[in-house]
Amino acid sequence: MSDQAKTPAASSAAKKLFIKTYGCQMNVYDSQRMAEAMGAEGYVLTENQAEADMVLLNTCHIREKAAEKLYSDLGRLKPLKAERPDLKIGVAGCVAQAEGEEITRRMPLVDLVVGPQAYHRLPAMVRGEAPRIVTDFPEEDKFDHLPARTSLNRATRRAPAAFLTVQEGCDKFCAFCVVPYTRGAEVSRPVERILAEARDLVARGVREITLLGQNVNGWHGAGADGREWGFGRLIRAIAEIDGLDRIRYTTSHPNDMAGDLIEAHRDVPQLMPYLHLPVQSGSDRILKAMNRKHTAAEYLRLIDRIRDARPDIMLTSDFIVGFPGESDADHQATLDLVAQVNFGTAFSFKYSPRPGTPAYDRPEVDGDLADARLQELQALLTRQQKAAQEAMVGRTLGVLFEKPGREAGQMVGKSDYLHSVFVEAPQAQIGDLVQVRILESAPNSLRGELAA
Ligand code: SAH
Ligand code: SF4
Ligand code: F3S
């Protein structure tokens, strides 16, 4: 099929697809790929749920609140479905995988339930040529069966920064986490597929690629040279693509931070000086109960090695407070670790017991105590984030413009360190990568001027 035939013209006859994405970047990527698959079926994306012929909710199961959001959003769709019974409602993502037909039982208005490993079957499901509920884990790479990214539709084409999933699933089984159950075992996509997709994105004007995986640095595969490649080698190969200026990746596990990856941070200029490396807790007792398989000291040693390789790297992390059994001393150990590392920013969450995970039945920490600990940790992390931003003032950094700013003549883009930077730049275009002198730090962004 030609590119032309695959891309539905903006005819009024085209059916409209509304997608809402919850959860992590892998879901953002998957939503784009599903939009492309549905594009080949004659659907165009809409931002307006009320005019949609199909509503697809791409869900997250990581914490209870995330999963419950699906049911409240489905509840709100009832009047729309009552008005237009031919409206198709689909549930994708990690809640789809975890709850399957429980979703259609609880919410009969749902037409389709599709798990994250079955997205290639979505078009057939919509046509009524496949079961309404598909949550199996197929052998093959689902991405091979989705349309090539040449059918990128309007909504995804323009962005100068793109996601590219290279690895899926998780074999680590942290005691609190649903991901190994919702996304399945670790699978690495083959080198050639990844390079082809990256080249294709760059040919379309993408200048920054973020490599994605639930355990992205666990990626491995057979390289073009017949050898087994690790993730650091993959980054070096991607860095050779002409026109690709920036590479990022997320999310990494400390135990998969191999030497070749750390060296890539030293050697590969396109690899941005930013690393999200979740640690979850600073207490060895809790790390053990979480099945994280490393100690706080091992994490700190790893950080030292990474900073030796790339002294200006900005580190970020994830924390869970109130994990079952967490004492005041354990919490203090987390605060101590944070003080020692000095993070650029971090996400912290109150522990949420998830059905089916090993920690689910363990006695919980008192809710108010967990809230107080969360506040204390967040206050410390916010101070560190503010200091990290203020340290940017006076520096000249690369900024990749992603969209116009709030004021006329203003552009906003991401710095090397992933801060949003507002710049007066009336002549600039989206996709320009420019040098910017940082003038000022605001609560969640920076302001700068074009460097001469
Ligand atoms: N693969 C990534 C994380 C995926 S989930 C990794 O290993 O780091 C993103 C974050 O959500 C986790 O790092 C953890 O901090 C948080 N999280 C996961 N399960 C949780 C739970 N049951 N309760 C609270 N936070 C949770
Ligand atoms: Fe979840 Fe742990 Fe796997 Fe991360 S490494 S996805 S937290 S089980
Ligand atoms: Fe959520 Fe699934 Fe991502 S549970 S965080 S959407 S892998």
Tab-separated table of C-alpha atoms and ligand atoms in Angstrom:
chain	number	residue	atom	x	y	z
A	1	MET	CA	0.000	0.000	0.000
A	2	SER	CA	1.321	3.443	-0.813
A	3	ASP	CA	1.854	6.012	1.880
A	4	GLN	CA	-0.868	8.077	0.269
A	5	ALA	CA	-3.479	5.356	0.532
A	6	LYS	CA	-2.607	4.683	4.148
A	7	THR	CA	-2.950	8.270	5.288
A	8	PRO	CA	-6.624	9.102	5.316
A	9	ALA	CA	-7.267	12.439	3.693
A	10	ALA	CA	-8.939	14.957	5.978
A	11	SER	CA	-12.278	14.034	4.480
A	12	SER	CA	-15.369	14.517	6.567
A	13	ALA	CA	-16.136	10.824	6.059
A	14	ALA	CA	-13.136	9.813	8.193
A	15	LYS	CA	-14.041	8.298	11.524
A	16	LYS	CA	-12.694	10.015	14.604
A	17	LEU	CA	-10.637	8.416	17.339
A	18	PHE	CA	-10.139	9.940	20.772
A	19	ILE	CA	-7.317	8.455	22.878
A	20	LYS	CA	-6.673	9.207	26.525
A	21	THR	CA	-3.305	8.048	27.846
A	22	TYR	CA	-2.566	7.400	31.517
A	23	GLY	CA	0.676	6.204	33.122
A	24	CYS	CA	4.193	6.064	31.771
A	25	GLN	CA	5.930	7.072	28.535
A	26	MET	CA	5.582	3.528	27.208
A	27	ASN	CA	1.854	4.121	27.132
A	28	VAL	CA	2.392	7.414	25.301
A	29	TYR	CA	4.407	5.535	22.681
A	30	ASP	CA	1.847	2.726	22.474
A	31	SER	CA	-0.971	5.245	22.016
A	32	GLN	CA	0.871	6.727	19.037
A	33	ARG	CA	1.370	3.293	17.511
A	34	MET	CA	-2.313	2.427	18.046
A	35	ALA	CA	-3.320	5.740	16.473
A	36	GLU	CA	-1.186	4.830	13.468
A	37	ALA	CA	-2.733	1.350	13.259
A	38	MET	CA	-6.216	2.840	13.388
A	39	GLY	CA	-5.139	5.480	10.853
A	40	ALA	CA	-4.685	2.656	8.358
A	41	GLU	CA	-8.321	1.727	9.110
A	42	GLY	CA	-9.549	5.213	8.223
A	43	TYR	CA	-9.596	6.787	11.690
A	44	VAL	CA	-8.174	10.243	12.351
A	45	LEU	CA	-7.356	11.513	15.812
A	46	THR	CA	-9.578	14.039	17.535
A	47	GLU	CA	-8.954	16.034	20.694
A	48	ASN	CA	-12.676	16.283	21.303
A	49	GLN	CA	-14.195	13.245	22.994
A	50	ALA	CA	-17.746	14.399	22.246
A	51	GLU	CA	-17.282	14.045	18.467
A	52	ALA	CA	-15.429	10.715	18.591
A	53	ASP	CA	-16.623	7.532	16.868
A	54	MET	CA	-14.260	5.593	19.082
A	55	VAL	CA	-12.835	6.332	22.537
A	56	LEU	CA	-9.724	4.424	23.565
A	57	LEU	CA	-8.498	4.622	27.156
A	58	ASN	CA	-4.867	3.512	27.475
A	59	THR	CA	-4.629	2.743	31.163
A	60	CYS	CA	-2.138	2.388	34.019
A	61	HIS	CA	-2.313	-0.092	36.911
A	62	ILE	CA	0.715	1.002	38.914
A	63	ARG	CA	-1.125	2.462	41.932
A	64	GLU	CA	-4.703	2.045	43.087
A	65	LYS	CA	-5.608	5.650	42.206
A	66	ALA	CA	-4.368	5.167	38.643
A	67	ALA	CA	-6.503	2.065	38.148
A	68	GLU	CA	-9.613	3.617	39.732
A	69	LYS	CA	-9.376	6.551	37.342
A	70	LEU	CA	-10.423	4.234	34.518
A	71	TYR	CA	-13.718	3.415	36.186
A	72	SER	CA	-14.563	7.025	36.949
A	73	ASP	CA	-13.754	8.016	33.352
A	74	LEU	CA	-15.894	5.158	32.041
A	75	GLY	CA	-18.724	6.302	34.298
A	76	ARG	CA	-18.524	9.742	32.711
A	77	LEU	CA	-18.826	8.179	29.233
A	78	LYS	CA	-22.243	6.669	30.010
A	79	PRO	CA	-24.354	9.608	28.754
A	80	LEU	CA	-22.355	9.804	25.510
A	81	LYS	CA	-22.802	6.086	24.872
A	82	ALA	CA	-26.534	6.319	25.701
A	83	GLU	CA	-26.890	9.112	23.155
A	84	ARG	CA	-24.838	7.288	20.486
A	85	PRO	CA	-24.920	3.522	20.992
A	86	ASP	CA	-22.632	3.011	17.977
A	87	LEU	CA	-19.804	4.808	19.825
A	88	LYS	CA	-17.018	2.252	20.330
A	89	ILE	CA	-15.291	2.255	23.698
A	90	GLY	CA	-11.996	0.429	24.092
A	91	VAL	CA	-9.785	-0.121	27.127
A	92	ALA	CA	-6.092	-0.746	26.476
A	93	GLY	CA	-2.998	-0.773	28.676
A	94	CYS	CA	-2.110	-2.267	32.017
A	95	VAL	CA	-5.575	-2.261	33.624
A	96	ALA	CA	-6.839	-4.086	30.526
A	97	GLN	CA	-4.136	-6.696	31.048
A	98	ALA	CA	-4.663	-7.014	34.799
A	99	GLU	CA	-8.460	-7.015	34.904
A	100	GLY	CA	-9.513	-8.350	31.492
A	101	GLU	CA	-13.178	-9.275	31.437
A	102	GLU	CA	-13.718	-7.859	34.915
A	103	ILE	CA	-13.814	-4.514	33.067
A	104	THR	CA	-16.697	-5.452	30.777
A	105	ARG	CA	-18.505	-7.075	33.713
A	106	ARG	CA	-18.249	-3.923	35.800
A	107	MET	CA	-18.762	-1.572	32.844
A	108	PRO	CA	-20.895	-3.193	30.108
A	109	LEU	CA	-20.539	-0.100	27.933
A	110	VAL	CA	-16.978	-1.203	27.114
A	111	ASP	CA	-16.767	-2.839	23.669
A	112	LEU	CA	-13.113	-3.898	23.579
A	113	VAL	CA	-10.381	-4.787	26.057
A	114	VAL	CA	-6.869	-5.116	24.664
A	115	GLY	CA	-3.688	-5.856	26.646
A	116	PRO	CA	-0.365	-4.137	25.900
A	117	GLN	CA	1.084	-7.113	24.024
A	118	ALA	CA	-1.887	-7.451	21.675
A	119	TYR	CA	-2.139	-4.013	20.048
A	120	HIS	CA	-1.484	-5.434	16.586
A	121	ARG	CA	-4.880	-7.125	16.879
A	122	LEU	CA	-6.761	-3.908	17.637
A	123	PRO	CA	-7.846	-3.190	14.017
A	124	ALA	CA	-9.304	-6.693	13.658
A	125	MET	CA	-11.047	-6.309	17.028
A	126	VAL	CA	-12.620	-3.031	15.911
A	127	ARG	CA	-13.801	-4.675	12.665
A	128	GLY	CA	-15.361	-7.462	14.724
A	129	GLU	CA	-12.966	-10.050	13.279
A	130	ALA	CA	-11.254	-10.894	16.578
A	131	PRO	CA	-12.485	-11.527	20.125
A	132	ARG	CA	-13.621	-8.484	22.141
A	133	ILE	CA	-11.115	-9.213	24.878
A	134	VAL	CA	-7.505	-10.030	23.994
A	135	THR	CA	-4.926	-10.173	26.769
A	136	ASP	CA	-2.574	-12.939	25.712
A	137	PHE	CA	1.178	-12.566	25.402
A	138	PRO	CA	2.067	-13.548	21.829
A	139	GLU	CA	5.469	-14.905	20.847
A	140	GLU	CA	6.094	-12.346	18.139
A	141	ASP	CA	7.011	-8.653	18.436
A	142	LYS	CA	3.709	-6.790	18.304
A	143	PHE	CA	5.468	-3.824	16.709
A	144	ASP	CA	6.281	-5.965	13.644
A	145	HIS	CA	2.579	-6.285	13.011
A	146	LEU	CA	1.739	-2.635	13.470
A	147	PRO	CA	2.002	-0.336	10.452
A	148	ALA	CA	5.437	1.139	9.798
A	149	ARG	CA	5.852	4.577	11.259
A	150	THR	CA	5.622	6.020	7.734
A	151	SER	CA	1.935	6.371	8.453
A	152	LEU	CA	2.591	8.821	11.295
A	153	ASN	CA	-0.458	11.005	11.428
A	154	ARG	CA	-0.746	14.711	11.980
A	155	ALA	CA	-0.795	14.510	15.731
A	156	THR	CA	2.550	12.778	16.045
A	157	ARG	CA	4.499	13.990	13.031
A	158	ARG	CA	5.585	17.472	14.047
A	159	ALA	CA	7.256	16.923	17.363
A	160	PRO	CA	11.066	17.254	17.196
A	161	ALA	CA	11.409	14.866	20.147
A	162	ALA	CA	10.092	11.308	19.919
A	163	PHE	CA	9.858	8.141	21.988
A	164	LEU	CA	11.083	4.786	20.735
A	165	THR	CA	10.371	1.621	22.689
A	166	VAL	CA	13.358	-0.749	22.559
A	167	GLN	CA	12.528	-3.096	25.418
A	168	GLU	CA	9.359	-4.183	27.139
A	169	GLY	CA	8.425	-6.097	30.220
A	170	CYS	CA	10.229	-6.839	33.429
A	171	ASP	CA	11.733	-9.922	35.103
A	172	LYS	CA	12.739	-8.142	38.302
A	173	PHE	CA	9.601	-8.703	40.373
A	174	CYS	CA	9.962	-5.934	42.932
A	175	ALA	CA	7.582	-6.916	45.716
A	176	PHE	CA	5.284	-3.897	45.203
A	177	CYS	CA	5.062	-3.789	41.423
A	178	VAL	CA	2.459	-4.923	38.884
A	179	VAL	CA	4.582	-4.372	35.779
A	180	PRO	CA	5.967	-7.936	35.464
A	181	TYR	CA	2.345	-9.144	35.419
A	182	THR	CA	0.849	-6.476	33.138
A	183	ARG	CA	3.709	-6.206	30.645
A	184	GLY	CA	5.101	-9.718	30.849
A	185	ALA	CA	8.670	-10.965	30.620
A	186	GLU	CA	11.574	-8.820	29.426
A	187	VAL	CA	11.784	-8.700	25.651
A	188	SER	CA	14.342	-6.696	23.665
A	189	ARG	CA	13.490	-5.526	20.152
A	190	PRO	CA	16.093	-6.455	17.506
A	191	VAL	CA	18.848	-3.951	16.651
A	192	GLU	CA	17.860	-3.624	12.994
A	193	ARG	CA	14.251	-2.748	13.800
A	194	ILE	CA	15.321	-0.146	16.312
A	195	LEU	CA	17.850	1.440	13.966
A	196	ALA	CA	15.352	1.473	11.096
A	197	GLU	CA	12.727	3.152	13.243
A	198	ALA	CA	15.239	5.679	14.585
A	199	ARG	CA	16.443	6.540	11.043
A	200	ASP	CA	12.858	6.908	9.914
A	201	LEU	CA	12.066	9.283	12.783
A	202	VAL	CA	15.154	11.377	12.001
A	203	ALA	CA	14.213	11.487	8.311
A	204	ARG	CA	10.931	13.018	9.462
A	205	GLY	CA	12.634	15.812	11.351
A	206	VAL	CA	13.021	14.244	14.804
A	207	ARG	CA	16.202	15.513	16.497
A	208	GLU	CA	15.856	13.903	19.916
A	209	ILE	CA	14.945	10.289	20.660
A	210	THR	CA	14.143	8.906	24.082
A	211	LEU	CA	14.665	5.155	24.164
A	212	LEU	CA	12.015	3.516	26.295
A	213	GLY	CA	11.701	0.329	28.276
A	214	GLN	CA	10.386	-0.773	31.669
A	215	ASN	CA	13.992	-1.835	32.169
A	216	VAL	CA	15.535	-0.071	29.237
A	217	ASN	CA	19.150	-0.616	30.268
A	218	GLY	CA	18.506	-4.365	30.430
A	219	TRP	CA	18.175	-4.252	26.637
A	220	HIS	CA	20.472	-6.675	24.786
A	221	GLY	CA	20.557	-8.149	21.326
A	222	ALA	CA	22.593	-9.537	18.455
A	223	GLY	CA	24.413	-6.664	16.762
A	224	ALA	CA	25.117	-6.157	13.059
A	225	ASP	CA	28.647	-7.418	13.748
A	226	GLY	CA	27.305	-10.758	14.979
A	227	ARG	CA	28.224	-9.991	18.593
A	228	GLU	CA	25.932	-9.688	21.559
A	229	TRP	CA	25.306	-5.995	22.186
A	230	GLY	CA	24.407	-4.344	25.462
A	231	PHE	CA	22.482	-1.114	25.806
A	232	GLY	CA	25.620	1.072	25.730
A	233	ARG	CA	26.564	-0.403	22.341
A	234	LEU	CA	23.056	0.259	21.040
A	235	ILE	CA	23.333	3.905	22.081
A	236	ARG	CA	26.638	4.223	20.211
A	237	ALA	CA	25.022	2.790	17.056
A	238	ILE	CA	22.050	5.159	17.320
A	239	ALA	CA	24.414	8.094	17.861
A	240	GLU	CA	25.860	7.452	14.393
A	241	ILE	CA	22.593	8.450	12.726
A	242	ASP	CA	23.195	11.733	10.919
A	243	GLY	CA	20.906	14.505	12.100
A	244	LEU	CA	20.077	12.970	15.479
A	245	ASP	CA	21.307	15.477	18.060
A	246	ARG	CA	20.062	14.099	21.340
A	247	ILE	CA	19.556	10.679	22.915
A	248	ARG	CA	17.880	9.966	26.235
A	249	TYR	CA	16.558	6.787	27.833
A	250	THR	CA	14.221	5.759	30.613
A	251	THR	CA	13.622	3.849	32.908
A	252	SER	CA	16.737	2.160	34.163
A	253	HIS	CA	17.390	-0.288	36.945
A	254	PRO	CA	20.564	0.192	39.022
A	255	ASN	CA	21.520	-3.473	38.608
A	256	ASP	CA	21.596	-3.123	34.818
A	257	MET	CA	23.910	-0.074	34.757
A	258	ALA	CA	26.706	-1.928	32.921
A	259	GLY	CA	30.188	-0.516	32.426
A	260	ASP	CA	29.649	0.050	28.689
A	261	LEU	CA	26.589	2.177	29.422
A	262	ILE	CA	28.451	4.284	31.977
A	263	GLU	CA	31.249	4.732	29.423
A	264	ALA	CA	28.701	5.821	26.823
A	265	HIS	CA	27.834	8.705	29.172
A	266	ARG	CA	31.511	9.679	29.023
A	267	ASP	CA	32.035	9.164	25.270
A	268	VAL	CA	28.803	9.900	23.384
A	269	PRO	CA	28.143	13.644	23.094
A	270	GLN	CA	24.553	13.089	21.892
A	271	LEU	CA	23.715	11.211	25.096
A	272	MET	CA	22.213	13.884	27.346
A	273	PRO	CA	23.675	14.423	30.835
A	274	TYR	CA	20.542	13.211	32.582
A	275	LEU	CA	19.762	9.880	34.192
A	276	HIS	CA	16.601	8.657	35.884
A	277	LEU	CA	17.692	5.871	38.194
A	278	PRO	CA	14.992	4.750	40.641
A	279	VAL	CA	16.218	3.594	44.048
A	280	GLN	CA	12.868	3.480	45.956
A	281	SER	CA	14.407	3.528	49.453
A	282	GLY	CA	17.645	4.296	51.274
A	283	SER	CA	17.209	1.492	53.820
A	284	ASP	CA	18.855	-1.863	53.168
A	285	ARG	CA	16.185	-3.629	55.178
A	286	ILE	CA	13.424	-2.139	53.028
A	287	LEU	CA	15.365	-2.608	49.787
A	288	LYS	CA	15.617	-6.277	50.696
A	289	ALA	CA	11.908	-6.525	51.519
A	290	MET	CA	11.211	-4.834	48.183
A	291	ASN	CA	13.376	-7.408	46.371
A	292	ARG	CA	15.457	-4.648	44.785
A	293	LYS	CA	18.624	-6.813	44.980
A	294	HIS	CA	21.039	-3.997	45.799
A	295	THR	CA	21.998	-2.047	48.906
A	296	ALA	CA	22.039	1.701	49.494
A	297	ALA	CA	25.854	1.653	49.516
A	298	GLU	CA	25.917	-0.151	46.166
A	299	TYR	CA	23.619	2.490	44.713
A	300	LEU	CA	25.842	5.279	46.040
A	301	ARG	CA	28.959	3.614	44.597
A	302	LEU	CA	27.207	3.354	41.258
A	303	ILE	CA	26.356	7.063	41.376
A	304	ASP	CA	30.041	7.822	42.040
A	305	ARG	CA	31.085	5.826	38.963
A	306	ILE	CA	28.484	7.562	36.810
A	307	ARG	CA	29.587	10.987	38.038
A	308	ASP	CA	33.228	10.082	37.408
A	309	ALA	CA	32.273	9.330	33.799
A	310	ARG	CA	30.059	12.389	33.357
A	311	PRO	CA	30.606	14.941	36.139
A	312	ASP	CA	27.785	17.284	35.032
A	313	ILE	CA	25.124	14.556	34.911
A	314	MET	CA	21.788	15.331	36.551
A	315	LEU	CA	20.300	12.447	38.508
A	316	THR	CA	16.655	11.797	39.195
A	317	SER	CA	14.901	8.938	40.959
A	318	ASP	CA	11.703	7.335	42.230
A	319	PHE	CA	10.859	6.687	45.898
A	320	ILE	CA	8.163	4.732	47.677
A	321	VAL	CA	7.386	5.759	51.252
A	322	GLY	CA	5.426	3.699	53.732
A	323	PHE	CA	6.384	0.325	52.278
A	324	PRO	CA	5.217	-2.429	54.701
A	325	GLY	CA	7.590	-2.632	57.656
A	326	GLU	CA	9.137	0.829	57.120
A	327	SER	CA	10.294	2.259	60.459
A	328	ASP	CA	11.328	5.809	61.348
A	329	ALA	CA	14.947	4.699	61.005
A	330	ASP	CA	14.277	3.287	57.525
A	331	HIS	CA	12.641	6.546	56.510
A	332	GLN	CA	15.601	8.492	57.900
A	333	ALA	CA	17.920	6.295	55.810
A	334	THR	CA	15.989	7.375	52.714
A	335	LEU	CA	16.352	11.052	53.673
A	336	ASP	CA	20.074	10.472	54.245
A	337	LEU	CA	20.510	8.879	50.830
A	338	VAL	CA	18.691	11.776	49.171
A	339	ALA	CA	20.890	14.268	51.015
A	340	GLN	CA	23.980	12.406	49.906
A	341	VAL	CA	23.117	12.081	46.216
A	342	ASN	CA	21.500	15.486	45.673
A	343	PHE	CA	18.927	14.799	42.948
A	344	GLY	CA	17.887	17.177	40.181
A	345	THR	CA	14.303	16.139	40.735
A	346	ALA	CA	12.496	12.986	41.841
A	347	PHE	CA	9.115	11.324	42.038
A	348	SER	CA	7.936	10.048	45.393
A	349	PHE	CA	4.850	7.980	46.016
A	350	LYS	CA	2.984	6.631	48.983
A	351	TYR	CA	2.998	2.844	48.846
A	352	SER	CA	-0.141	1.424	47.259
A	353	PRO	CA	-0.838	-2.284	47.818
A	354	ARG	CA	-1.487	-3.959	44.470
A	355	PRO	CA	-3.429	-7.224	44.177
A	356	GLY	CA	-1.294	-10.108	42.959
A	357	THR	CA	2.040	-8.655	44.100
A	358	PRO	CA	4.103	-10.298	46.870
A	359	ALA	CA	3.774	-7.304	49.233
A	360	TYR	CA	-0.013	-7.078	48.878
A	361	ASP	CA	-0.885	-8.875	52.132
A	362	ARG	CA	1.871	-7.425	54.288
A	363	PRO	CA	0.779	-5.233	57.226
A	364	GLU	CA	0.621	-1.616	56.139
A	365	VAL	CA	2.224	1.428	57.713
A	366	ASP	CA	-0.310	3.790	59.293
A	367	GLY	CA	-1.708	6.068	56.568
A	368	ASP	CA	-1.150	9.372	58.396
A	369	LEU	CA	2.406	8.398	59.247
A	370	ALA	CA	3.068	7.525	55.602
A	371	ASP	CA	1.571	10.880	54.539
A	372	ALA	CA	3.832	12.737	56.967
A	373	ARG	CA	6.888	10.876	55.692
A	374	LEU	CA	5.912	11.596	52.104
A	375	GLN	CA	5.647	15.307	52.875
A	376	GLU	CA	9.009	15.342	54.572
A	377	LEU	CA	10.692	13.566	51.665
A	378	GLN	CA	8.976	15.769	49.091
A	379	ALA	CA	10.053	18.920	50.905
A	380	LEU	CA	13.675	17.787	50.736
A	381	LEU	CA	13.390	16.781	47.072
A	382	THR	CA	11.743	20.116	46.216
A	383	ARG	CA	14.633	21.995	47.835
A	384	GLN	CA	17.087	19.971	45.777
A	385	GLN	CA	15.108	20.555	42.596
A	386	LYS	CA	15.062	24.305	43.238
A	387	ALA	CA	18.796	24.378	43.892
A	388	ALA	CA	19.485	22.355	40.728
A	389	GLN	CA	17.435	24.809	38.660
A	390	GLU	CA	19.065	27.845	40.240
A	391	ALA	CA	22.475	26.374	39.466
A	392	MET	CA	21.547	26.646	35.766
A	393	VAL	CA	21.309	30.447	35.935
A	394	GLY	CA	24.269	31.973	34.091
A	395	ARG	CA	25.026	28.782	32.173
A	396	THR	CA	24.643	28.388	28.403
A	397	LEU	CA	22.750	25.239	27.461
A	398	GLY	CA	21.303	23.580	24.389
A	399	VAL	CA	17.530	24.002	24.079
A	400	LEU	CA	15.389	22.134	21.551
A	401	PHE	CA	12.291	24.202	20.743
A	402	GLU	CA	9.108	22.150	20.972
A	403	LYS	CA	6.310	24.726	20.834
A	404	PRO	CA	5.483	28.433	21.021
A	405	GLY	CA	5.567	29.925	24.540
A	406	ARG	CA	2.758	31.771	26.321
A	407	GLU	CA	3.787	35.187	25.051
A	408	ALA	CA	4.125	36.394	21.462
A	409	GLY	CA	7.567	35.764	19.979
A	410	GLN	CA	8.388	33.281	22.716
A	411	MET	CA	9.405	29.644	22.261
A	412	VAL	CA	9.635	26.877	24.810
A	413	GLY	CA	11.853	23.853	24.668
A	414	LYS	CA	13.809	21.389	26.758
A	415	SER	CA	17.326	21.984	27.964
A	416	ASP	CA	19.980	19.267	27.998
A	417	TYR	CA	18.831	18.608	31.578
A	418	LEU	CA	15.172	18.338	30.554
A	419	HIS	CA	14.119	21.632	32.158
A	420	SER	CA	11.491	23.612	30.248
A	421	VAL	CA	13.095	26.840	29.045
A	422	PHE	CA	11.171	29.898	27.816
A	423	VAL	CA	13.094	32.024	25.329
A	424	GLU	CA	12.348	35.218	23.415
A	425	ALA	CA	13.002	34.013	19.843
A	426	PRO	CA	10.627	35.501	17.264
A	427	GLN	CA	12.585	34.110	14.286
A	428	ALA	CA	12.902	30.584	15.653
A	429	GLN	CA	11.087	27.474	14.433
A	430	ILE	CA	9.881	24.412	16.252
A	431	GLY	CA	12.687	21.869	16.011
A	432	ASP	CA	15.520	24.413	16.251
A	433	LEU	CA	18.271	23.373	18.638
A	434	VAL	CA	19.857	26.567	19.927
A	435	GLN	CA	22.280	27.729	22.603
A	436	VAL	CA	20.530	29.614	25.364
A	437	ARG	CA	21.943	31.597	28.267
A	438	ILE	CA	19.818	30.935	31.343
A	439	LEU	CA	18.684	34.148	33.057
A	440	GLU	CA	16.179	33.110	35.661
A	441	SER	CA	14.677	30.150	37.499
A	442	ALA	CA	10.900	29.975	38.036
A	443	PRO	CA	9.135	27.252	40.061
A	444	ASN	CA	8.861	24.731	37.222
A	445	SER	CA	10.788	26.267	34.361
A	446	LEU	CA	13.717	28.428	33.343
A	447	ARG	CA	13.896	31.629	31.316
A	448	GLY	CA	16.779	32.371	28.978
A	449	GLU	CA	17.989	34.389	26.007
A	450	LEU	CA	19.535	33.259	22.748
A	451	ALA	CA	23.296	33.122	23.163
A	452	ALA	CA	25.198	35.255	20.666
B	1	SAH	N1	10.549	0.166	35.743
B	1	SAH	C1	10.675	1.259	36.532
B	1	SAH	C2	9.467	1.762	37.261
B	1	SAH	C3	8.131	1.540	36.860
B	1	SAH	S1	6.883	2.135	37.876
B	1	SAH	C4	11.676	0.965	37.603
B	1	SAH	O1	12.003	-0.124	37.916
B	1	SAH	O2	12.092	1.913	38.179
B	1	SAH	C5	7.338	3.764	38.290
B	1	SAH	C6	7.452	3.994	39.745
B	1	SAH	O3	6.208	3.811	40.374
B	1	SAH	C7	8.380	3.062	40.473
B	1	SAH	O4	9.721	3.400	40.341
B	1	SAH	C8	7.888	3.163	41.895
B	1	SAH	O5	8.536	4.212	42.576
B	1	SAH	C9	6.421	3.504	41.733
B	1	SAH	N2	5.573	2.378	42.113
B	1	SAH	C10	5.511	1.161	41.533
B	1	SAH	N3	4.648	0.366	42.200
B	1	SAH	C11	4.156	1.098	43.230
B	1	SAH	C12	3.223	0.828	44.283
B	1	SAH	N4	2.651	-0.361	44.423
B	1	SAH	N5	2.959	1.831	45.161
B	1	SAH	C13	3.544	3.037	45.040
B	1	SAH	N6	4.418	3.336	44.066
B	1	SAH	C14	4.722	2.386	43.163
B	2	SF4	FE1	8.475	-2.792	38.607
B	2	SF4	FE2	10.772	-3.368	39.778
B	2	SF4	FE3	10.333	-4.109	37.273
B	2	SF4	FE4	10.671	-1.541	37.846
B	2	SF4	S1	12.218	-3.180	38.109
B	2	SF4	S2	9.097	-2.409	36.525
B	2	SF4	S3	9.710	-1.377	39.827
B	2	SF4	S4	9.264	-4.868	39.056
B	3	F3S	FE1	1.452	2.120	34.425
B	3	F3S	FE2	1.730	0.021	32.919
B	3	F3S	FE3	3.379	2.071	32.627
B	3	F3S	S1	1.172	0.020	35.032
B	3	F3S	S2	3.468	2.903	34.690
B	3	F3S	S3	1.217	2.083	32.243
B	3	F3S	S4	3.884	-0.073	32.440
